[in-house]
PDB file of C-alpha atoms in Angstrom:
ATOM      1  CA  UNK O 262       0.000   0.000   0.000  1.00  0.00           C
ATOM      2  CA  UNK O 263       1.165   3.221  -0.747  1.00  0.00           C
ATOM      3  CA  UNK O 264       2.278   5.489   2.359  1.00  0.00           C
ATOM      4  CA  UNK O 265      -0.174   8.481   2.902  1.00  0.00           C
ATOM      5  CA  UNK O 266       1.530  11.441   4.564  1.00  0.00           C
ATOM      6  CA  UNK O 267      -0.804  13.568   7.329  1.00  0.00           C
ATOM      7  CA  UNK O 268       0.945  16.905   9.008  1.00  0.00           C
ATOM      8  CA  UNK O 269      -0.422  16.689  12.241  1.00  0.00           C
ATOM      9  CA  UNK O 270       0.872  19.816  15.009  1.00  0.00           C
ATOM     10  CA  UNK O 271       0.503  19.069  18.519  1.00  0.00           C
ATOM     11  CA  UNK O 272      -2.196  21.475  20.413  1.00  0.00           C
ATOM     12  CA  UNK O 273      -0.601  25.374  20.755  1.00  0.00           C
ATOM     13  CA  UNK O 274       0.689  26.039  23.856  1.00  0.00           C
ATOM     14  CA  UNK O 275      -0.495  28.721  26.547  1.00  0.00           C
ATOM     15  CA  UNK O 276      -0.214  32.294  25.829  1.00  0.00           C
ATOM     16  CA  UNK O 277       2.415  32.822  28.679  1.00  0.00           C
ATOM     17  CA  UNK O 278       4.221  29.422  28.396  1.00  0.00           C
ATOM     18  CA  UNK O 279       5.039  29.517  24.485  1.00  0.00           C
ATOM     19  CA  UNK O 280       7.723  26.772  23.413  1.00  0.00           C
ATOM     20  CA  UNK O 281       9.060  27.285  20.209  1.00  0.00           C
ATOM     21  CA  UNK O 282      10.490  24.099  18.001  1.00  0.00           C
ATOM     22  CA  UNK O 283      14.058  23.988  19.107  1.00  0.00           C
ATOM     23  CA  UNK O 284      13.234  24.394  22.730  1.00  0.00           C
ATOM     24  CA  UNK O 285      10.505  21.595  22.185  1.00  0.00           C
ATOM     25  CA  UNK O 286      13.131  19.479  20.449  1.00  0.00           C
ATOM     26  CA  UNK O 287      15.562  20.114  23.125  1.00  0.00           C
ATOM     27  CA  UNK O 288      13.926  18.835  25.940  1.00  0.00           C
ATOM     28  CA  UNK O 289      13.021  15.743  23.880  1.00  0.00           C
ATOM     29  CA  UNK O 290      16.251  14.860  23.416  1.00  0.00           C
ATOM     30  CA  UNK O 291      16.929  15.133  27.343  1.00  0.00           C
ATOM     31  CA  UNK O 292      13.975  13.219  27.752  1.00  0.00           C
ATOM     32  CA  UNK O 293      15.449  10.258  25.593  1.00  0.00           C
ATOM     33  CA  UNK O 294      18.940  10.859  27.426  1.00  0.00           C
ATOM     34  CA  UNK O 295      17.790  10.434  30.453  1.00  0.00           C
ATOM     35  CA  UNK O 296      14.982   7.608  29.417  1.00  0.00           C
ATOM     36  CA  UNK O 297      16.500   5.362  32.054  1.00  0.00           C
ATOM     37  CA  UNK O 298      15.777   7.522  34.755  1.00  0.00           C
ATOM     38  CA  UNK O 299      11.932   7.804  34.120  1.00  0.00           C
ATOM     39  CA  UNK O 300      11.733   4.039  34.001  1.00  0.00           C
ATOM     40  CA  UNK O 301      13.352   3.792  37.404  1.00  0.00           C
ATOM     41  CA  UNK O 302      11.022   3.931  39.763  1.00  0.00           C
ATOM     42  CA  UNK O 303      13.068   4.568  42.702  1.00  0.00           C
ATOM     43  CA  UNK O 304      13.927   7.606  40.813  1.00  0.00           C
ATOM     44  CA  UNK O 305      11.542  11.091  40.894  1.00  0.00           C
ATOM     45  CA  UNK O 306      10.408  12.300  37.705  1.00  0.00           C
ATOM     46  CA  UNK O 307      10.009  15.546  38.891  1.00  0.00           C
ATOM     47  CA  UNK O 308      13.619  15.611  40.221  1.00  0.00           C
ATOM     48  CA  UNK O 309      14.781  14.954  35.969  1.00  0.00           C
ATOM     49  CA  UNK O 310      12.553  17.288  34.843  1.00  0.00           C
ATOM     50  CA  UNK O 311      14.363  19.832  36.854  1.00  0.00           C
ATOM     51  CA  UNK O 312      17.092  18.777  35.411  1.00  0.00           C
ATOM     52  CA  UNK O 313      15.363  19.012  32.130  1.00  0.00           C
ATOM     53  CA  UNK O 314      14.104  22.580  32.797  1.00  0.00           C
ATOM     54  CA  UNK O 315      17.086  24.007  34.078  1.00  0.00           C
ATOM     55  CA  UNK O 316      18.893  23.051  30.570  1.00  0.00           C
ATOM     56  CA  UNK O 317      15.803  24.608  27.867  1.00  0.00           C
ATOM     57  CA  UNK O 318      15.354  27.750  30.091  1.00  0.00           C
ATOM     58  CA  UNK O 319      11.953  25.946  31.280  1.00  0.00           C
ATOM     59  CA  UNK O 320      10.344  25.702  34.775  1.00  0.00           C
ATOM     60  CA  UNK O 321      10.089  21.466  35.703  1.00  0.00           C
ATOM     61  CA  UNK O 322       5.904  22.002  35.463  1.00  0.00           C
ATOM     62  CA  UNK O 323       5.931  23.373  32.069  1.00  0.00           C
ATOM     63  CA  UNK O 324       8.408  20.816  30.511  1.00  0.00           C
ATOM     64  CA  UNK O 325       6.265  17.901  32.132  1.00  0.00           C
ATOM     65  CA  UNK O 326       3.166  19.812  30.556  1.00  0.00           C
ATOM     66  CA  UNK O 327       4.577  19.718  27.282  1.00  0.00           C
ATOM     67  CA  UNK O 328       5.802  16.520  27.213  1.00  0.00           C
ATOM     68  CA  UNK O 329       1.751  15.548  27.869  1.00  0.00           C
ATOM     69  CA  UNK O 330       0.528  17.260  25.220  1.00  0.00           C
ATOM     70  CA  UNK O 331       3.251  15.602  22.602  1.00  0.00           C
ATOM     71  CA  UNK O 332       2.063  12.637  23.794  1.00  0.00           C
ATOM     72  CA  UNK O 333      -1.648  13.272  23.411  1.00  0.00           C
ATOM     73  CA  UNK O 334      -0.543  14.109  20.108  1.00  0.00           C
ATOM     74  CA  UNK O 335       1.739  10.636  19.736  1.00  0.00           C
ATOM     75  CA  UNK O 336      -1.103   8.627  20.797  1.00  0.00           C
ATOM     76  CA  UNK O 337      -3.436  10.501  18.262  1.00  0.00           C
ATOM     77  CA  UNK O 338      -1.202   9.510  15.445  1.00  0.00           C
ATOM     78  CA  UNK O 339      -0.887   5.918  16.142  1.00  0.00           C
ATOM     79  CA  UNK O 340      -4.211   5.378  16.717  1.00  0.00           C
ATOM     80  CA  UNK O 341      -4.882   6.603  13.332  1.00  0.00           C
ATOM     81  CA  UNK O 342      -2.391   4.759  12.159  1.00  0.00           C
ATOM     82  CA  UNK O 343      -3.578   1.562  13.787  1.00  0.00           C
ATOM     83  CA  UNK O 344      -7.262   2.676  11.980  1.00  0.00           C
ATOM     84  CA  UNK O 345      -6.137   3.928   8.603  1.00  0.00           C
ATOM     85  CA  UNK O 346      -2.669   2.658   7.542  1.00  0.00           C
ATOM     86  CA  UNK O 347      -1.502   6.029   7.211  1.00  0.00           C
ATOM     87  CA  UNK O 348       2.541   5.038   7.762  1.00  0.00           C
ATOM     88  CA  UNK O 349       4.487   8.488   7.389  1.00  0.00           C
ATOM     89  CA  UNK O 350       3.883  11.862   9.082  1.00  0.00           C
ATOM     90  CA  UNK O 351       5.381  15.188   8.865  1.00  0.00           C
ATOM     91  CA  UNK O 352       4.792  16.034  12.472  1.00  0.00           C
ATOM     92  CA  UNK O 353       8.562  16.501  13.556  1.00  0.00           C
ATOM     93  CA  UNK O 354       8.454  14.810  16.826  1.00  0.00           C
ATOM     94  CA  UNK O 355       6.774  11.197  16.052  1.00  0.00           C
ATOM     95  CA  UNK O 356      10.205   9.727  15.375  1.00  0.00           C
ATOM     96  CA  UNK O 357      11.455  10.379  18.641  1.00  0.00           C
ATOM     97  CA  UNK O 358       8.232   9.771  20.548  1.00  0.00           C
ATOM     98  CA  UNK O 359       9.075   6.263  18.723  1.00  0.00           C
ATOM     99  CA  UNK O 360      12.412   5.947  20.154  1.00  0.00           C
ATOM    100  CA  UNK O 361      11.038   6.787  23.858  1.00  0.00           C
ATOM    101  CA  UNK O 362       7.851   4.680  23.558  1.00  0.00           C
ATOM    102  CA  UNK O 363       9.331   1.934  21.218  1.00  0.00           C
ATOM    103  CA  UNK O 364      11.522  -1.161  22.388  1.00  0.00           C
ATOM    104  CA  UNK O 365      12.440  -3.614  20.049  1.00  0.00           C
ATOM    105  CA  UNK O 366      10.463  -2.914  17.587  1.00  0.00           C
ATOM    106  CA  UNK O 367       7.332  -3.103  19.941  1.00  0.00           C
ATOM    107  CA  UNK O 368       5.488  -0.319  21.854  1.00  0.00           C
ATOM    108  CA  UNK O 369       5.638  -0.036  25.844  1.00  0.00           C
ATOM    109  CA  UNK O 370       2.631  -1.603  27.223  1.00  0.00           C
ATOM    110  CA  UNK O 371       0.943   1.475  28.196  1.00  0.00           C
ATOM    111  CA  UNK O 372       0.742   3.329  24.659  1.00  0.00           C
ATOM    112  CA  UNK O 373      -0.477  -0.092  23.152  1.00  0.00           C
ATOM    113  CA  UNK O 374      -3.451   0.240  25.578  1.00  0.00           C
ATOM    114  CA  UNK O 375      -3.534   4.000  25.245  1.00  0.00           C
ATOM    115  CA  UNK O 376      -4.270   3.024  21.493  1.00  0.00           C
ATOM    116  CA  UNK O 377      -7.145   0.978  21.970  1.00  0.00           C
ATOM    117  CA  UNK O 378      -9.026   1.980  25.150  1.00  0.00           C
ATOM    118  CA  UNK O 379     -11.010   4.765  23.845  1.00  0.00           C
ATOM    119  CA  UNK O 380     -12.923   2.546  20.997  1.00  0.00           C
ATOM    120  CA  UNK O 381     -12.626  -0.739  23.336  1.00  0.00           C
ATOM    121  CA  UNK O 382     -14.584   1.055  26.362  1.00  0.00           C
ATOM    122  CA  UNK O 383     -17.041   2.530  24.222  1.00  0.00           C
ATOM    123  CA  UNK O 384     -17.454  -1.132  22.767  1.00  0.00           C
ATOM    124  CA  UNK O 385     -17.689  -2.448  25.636  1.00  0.00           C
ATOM    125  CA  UNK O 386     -20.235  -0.250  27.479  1.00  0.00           C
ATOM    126  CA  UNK O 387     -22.597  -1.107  24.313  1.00  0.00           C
ATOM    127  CA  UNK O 388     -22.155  -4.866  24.878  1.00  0.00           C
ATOM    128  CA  UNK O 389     -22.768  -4.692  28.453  1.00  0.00           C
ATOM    129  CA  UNK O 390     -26.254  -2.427  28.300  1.00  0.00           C
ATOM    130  CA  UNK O 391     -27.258  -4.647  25.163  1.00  0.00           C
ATOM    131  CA  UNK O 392     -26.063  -7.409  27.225  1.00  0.00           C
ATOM    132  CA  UNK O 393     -28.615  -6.038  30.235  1.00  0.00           C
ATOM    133  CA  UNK O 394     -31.759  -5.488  27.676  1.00  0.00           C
ATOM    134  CA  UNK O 395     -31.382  -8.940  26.080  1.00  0.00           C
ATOM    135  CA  UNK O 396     -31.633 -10.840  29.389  1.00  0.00           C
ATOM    136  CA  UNK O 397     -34.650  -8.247  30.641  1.00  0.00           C
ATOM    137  CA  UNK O 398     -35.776  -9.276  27.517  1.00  0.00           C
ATOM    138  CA  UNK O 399     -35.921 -12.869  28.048  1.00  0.00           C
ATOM    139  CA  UNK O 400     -36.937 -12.534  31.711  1.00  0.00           C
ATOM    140  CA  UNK O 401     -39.956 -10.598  30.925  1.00  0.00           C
ATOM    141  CA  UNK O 402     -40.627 -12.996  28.131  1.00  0.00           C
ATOM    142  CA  UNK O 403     -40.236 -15.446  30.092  1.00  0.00           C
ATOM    143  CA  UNK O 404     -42.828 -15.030  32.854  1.00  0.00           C
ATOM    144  CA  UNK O 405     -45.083 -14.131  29.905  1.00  0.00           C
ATOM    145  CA  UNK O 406     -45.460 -15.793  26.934  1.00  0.00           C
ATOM    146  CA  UNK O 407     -42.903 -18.354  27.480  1.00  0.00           C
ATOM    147  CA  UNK O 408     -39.419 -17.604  25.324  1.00  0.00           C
ATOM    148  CA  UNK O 409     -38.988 -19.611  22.735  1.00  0.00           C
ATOM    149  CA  UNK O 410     -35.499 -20.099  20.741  1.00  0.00           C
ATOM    150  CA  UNK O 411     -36.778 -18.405  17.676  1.00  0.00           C
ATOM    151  CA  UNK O 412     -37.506 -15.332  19.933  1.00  0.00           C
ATOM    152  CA  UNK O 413     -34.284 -15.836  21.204  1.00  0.00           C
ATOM    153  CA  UNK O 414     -32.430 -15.746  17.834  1.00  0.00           C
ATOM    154  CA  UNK O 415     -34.346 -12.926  16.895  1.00  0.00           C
ATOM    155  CA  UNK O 416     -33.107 -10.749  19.938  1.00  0.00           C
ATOM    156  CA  UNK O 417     -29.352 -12.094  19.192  1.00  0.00           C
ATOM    157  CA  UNK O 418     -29.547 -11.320  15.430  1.00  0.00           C
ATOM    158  CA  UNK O 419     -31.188  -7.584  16.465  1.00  0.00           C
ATOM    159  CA  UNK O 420     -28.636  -7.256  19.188  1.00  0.00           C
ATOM    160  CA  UNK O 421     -25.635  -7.992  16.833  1.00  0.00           C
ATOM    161  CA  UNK O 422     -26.830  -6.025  14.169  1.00  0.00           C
ATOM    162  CA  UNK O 423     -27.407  -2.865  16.134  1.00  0.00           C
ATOM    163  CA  UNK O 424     -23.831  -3.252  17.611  1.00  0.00           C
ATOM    164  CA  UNK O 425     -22.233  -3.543  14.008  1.00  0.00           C
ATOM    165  CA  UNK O 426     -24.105  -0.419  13.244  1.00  0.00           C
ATOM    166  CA  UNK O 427     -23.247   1.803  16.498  1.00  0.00           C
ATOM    167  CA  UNK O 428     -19.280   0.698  15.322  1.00  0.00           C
ATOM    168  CA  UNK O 429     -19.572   1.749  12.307  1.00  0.00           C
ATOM    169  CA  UNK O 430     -21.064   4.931  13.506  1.00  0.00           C
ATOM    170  CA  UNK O 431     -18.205   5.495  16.430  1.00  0.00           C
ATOM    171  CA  UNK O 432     -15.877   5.135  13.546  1.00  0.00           C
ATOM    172  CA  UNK O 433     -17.193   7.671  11.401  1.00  0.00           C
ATOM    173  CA  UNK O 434     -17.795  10.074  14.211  1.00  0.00           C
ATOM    174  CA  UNK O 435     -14.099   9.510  15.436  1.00  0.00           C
ATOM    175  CA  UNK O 436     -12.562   9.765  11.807  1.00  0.00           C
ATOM    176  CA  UNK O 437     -14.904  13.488  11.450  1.00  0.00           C
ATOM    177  CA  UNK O 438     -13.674  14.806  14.771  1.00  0.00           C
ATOM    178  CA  UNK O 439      -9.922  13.515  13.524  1.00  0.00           C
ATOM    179  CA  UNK O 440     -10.186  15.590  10.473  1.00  0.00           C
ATOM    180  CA  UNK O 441     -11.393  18.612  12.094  1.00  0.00           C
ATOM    181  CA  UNK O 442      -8.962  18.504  14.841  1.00  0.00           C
ATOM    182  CA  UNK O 443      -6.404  18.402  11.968  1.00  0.00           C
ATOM    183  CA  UNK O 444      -7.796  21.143  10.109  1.00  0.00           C
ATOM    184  CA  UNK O 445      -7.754  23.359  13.252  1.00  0.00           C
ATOM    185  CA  UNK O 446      -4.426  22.318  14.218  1.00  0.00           C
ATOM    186  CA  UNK O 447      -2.769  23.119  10.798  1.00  0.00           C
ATOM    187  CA  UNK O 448      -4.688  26.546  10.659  1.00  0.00           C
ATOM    188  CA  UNK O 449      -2.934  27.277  14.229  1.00  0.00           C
ATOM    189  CA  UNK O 450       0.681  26.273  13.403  1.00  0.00           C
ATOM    190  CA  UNK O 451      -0.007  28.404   9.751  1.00  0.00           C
ATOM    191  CA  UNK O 452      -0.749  31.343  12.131  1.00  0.00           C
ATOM    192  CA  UNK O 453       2.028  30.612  14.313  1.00  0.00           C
ATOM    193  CA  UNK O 454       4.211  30.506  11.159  1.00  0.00           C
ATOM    194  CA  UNK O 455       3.297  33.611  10.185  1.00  0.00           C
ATOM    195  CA  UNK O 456       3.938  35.488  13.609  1.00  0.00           C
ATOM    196  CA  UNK O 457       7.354  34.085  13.659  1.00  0.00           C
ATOM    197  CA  UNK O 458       8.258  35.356   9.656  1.00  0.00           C
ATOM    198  CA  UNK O 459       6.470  38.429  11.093  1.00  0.00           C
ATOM    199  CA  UNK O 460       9.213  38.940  13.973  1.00  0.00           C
ATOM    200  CA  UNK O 461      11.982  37.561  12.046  1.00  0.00           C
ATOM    201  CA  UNK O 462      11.417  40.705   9.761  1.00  0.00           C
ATOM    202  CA  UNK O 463      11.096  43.088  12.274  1.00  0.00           C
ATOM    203  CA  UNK O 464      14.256  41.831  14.178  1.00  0.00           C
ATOM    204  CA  UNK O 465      15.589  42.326  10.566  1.00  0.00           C
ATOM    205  CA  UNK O 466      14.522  45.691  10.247  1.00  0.00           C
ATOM    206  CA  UNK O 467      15.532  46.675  13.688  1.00  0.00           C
ATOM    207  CA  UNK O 468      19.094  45.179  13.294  1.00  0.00           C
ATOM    208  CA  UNK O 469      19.365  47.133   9.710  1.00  0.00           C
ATOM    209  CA  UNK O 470      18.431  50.393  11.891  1.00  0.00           C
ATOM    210  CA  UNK O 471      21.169  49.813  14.281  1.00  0.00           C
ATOM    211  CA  UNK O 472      24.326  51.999  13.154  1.00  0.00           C
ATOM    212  CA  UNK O 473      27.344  50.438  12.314  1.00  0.00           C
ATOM    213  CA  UNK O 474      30.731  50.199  14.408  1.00  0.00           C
TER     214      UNK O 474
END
């Protein structure tokens, strides 16, 4: 299959906590140097991330903040990947985040759940009430009119019908709220782009004012 390519920016930071792309990758690439110390447990996180901070110019809250929202976006990616087959992105971080959350070749435990909970839980709150109304169903039957096995099969064959359709539906509202998100996103960074080609020019300008020694 050929590889689709989707440019995907993480969410824009706070107006008084802006990190710009070479602080961002910075502090990822202290993250994956000290990658050993976040998996030791006898070890405080917080205590690296000061360590972390101190080196990017960066309190230890607001590099732990923006090392959640990469992830958010990390996760977001994968999962589409997982749903689409999209292979390649153009969001700069997602081969490090691969390096940090990839080990041999296979993700950590925790993002291979992160990828699947959100549709699994829905799933599986469906089964369960459908689960619930079947057997009302065939209690109330039941004490009624006597259930019979065609009744039965009829219930089953409704109940696994309506649960192929509310899939197909979760999927379609997921894959809408993806594309909007991405839309968003890319109008964002394009505005963000534009404000930095802005300042670059009036830095420019101001340097060209300056008088020469």
């Amino acid at each position: 299959m050929q590889m689709n390519q989707t440019e995907i920016m993480e969410p824009p930071d706070d107006s008084d906590d802006h990190w710009d792309h070479e602080s961002t990758a910075n502090m990822l690439s202290l993250y994956l140097e000290h990658i050993d110390k976040f998996r030791n447990p006898k070890i405080r996180k917080k205590n690296v991330w000061v360590d972390i901070g101190n080196a990017v110019g960066k309190g230890p809250d607001s590099c732990d903040k923006k090392f959640r929202n990469l992830k958010q976006t990390y996760i977001r990616l994968l999962r589409k990947k997982n749903k689409s087959g999209v292979t390649t992105f153009k969001w700069p971080f997602f081969d490090i985040f691969e390096e940090i959350y990839s080990v041999d070749g296979k993700y950590q435990a925790e993002i291979q759940q992160k990828i699947r909970e959100e549709t699994s839980d829905r799933i599986k709150a469906y089964i369960d009430m459908s689960t619930s109304k079947l057997e009302d169903s065939q209690e109330n039957g039941g004490t009624s009119n006597g259930q019979t096995d065609e009744v039965r099969r009829r219930l089953l064959r409704k109940r696994n019908a309506e649960f192929r359709k509310v899939t197909l539906e979760m999927r379609d509202r997921q894959r809408v709220v993806e594309e909007k998100l991405d839309r968003l996103i890319n109008t964002v960074e394009e505005s963000n782009n534009i404000q930095r080609e802005r300042n670059r020019l009036f830095q420019q300008f101001l340097d060209n004012l300056r008088p020469n020694h």
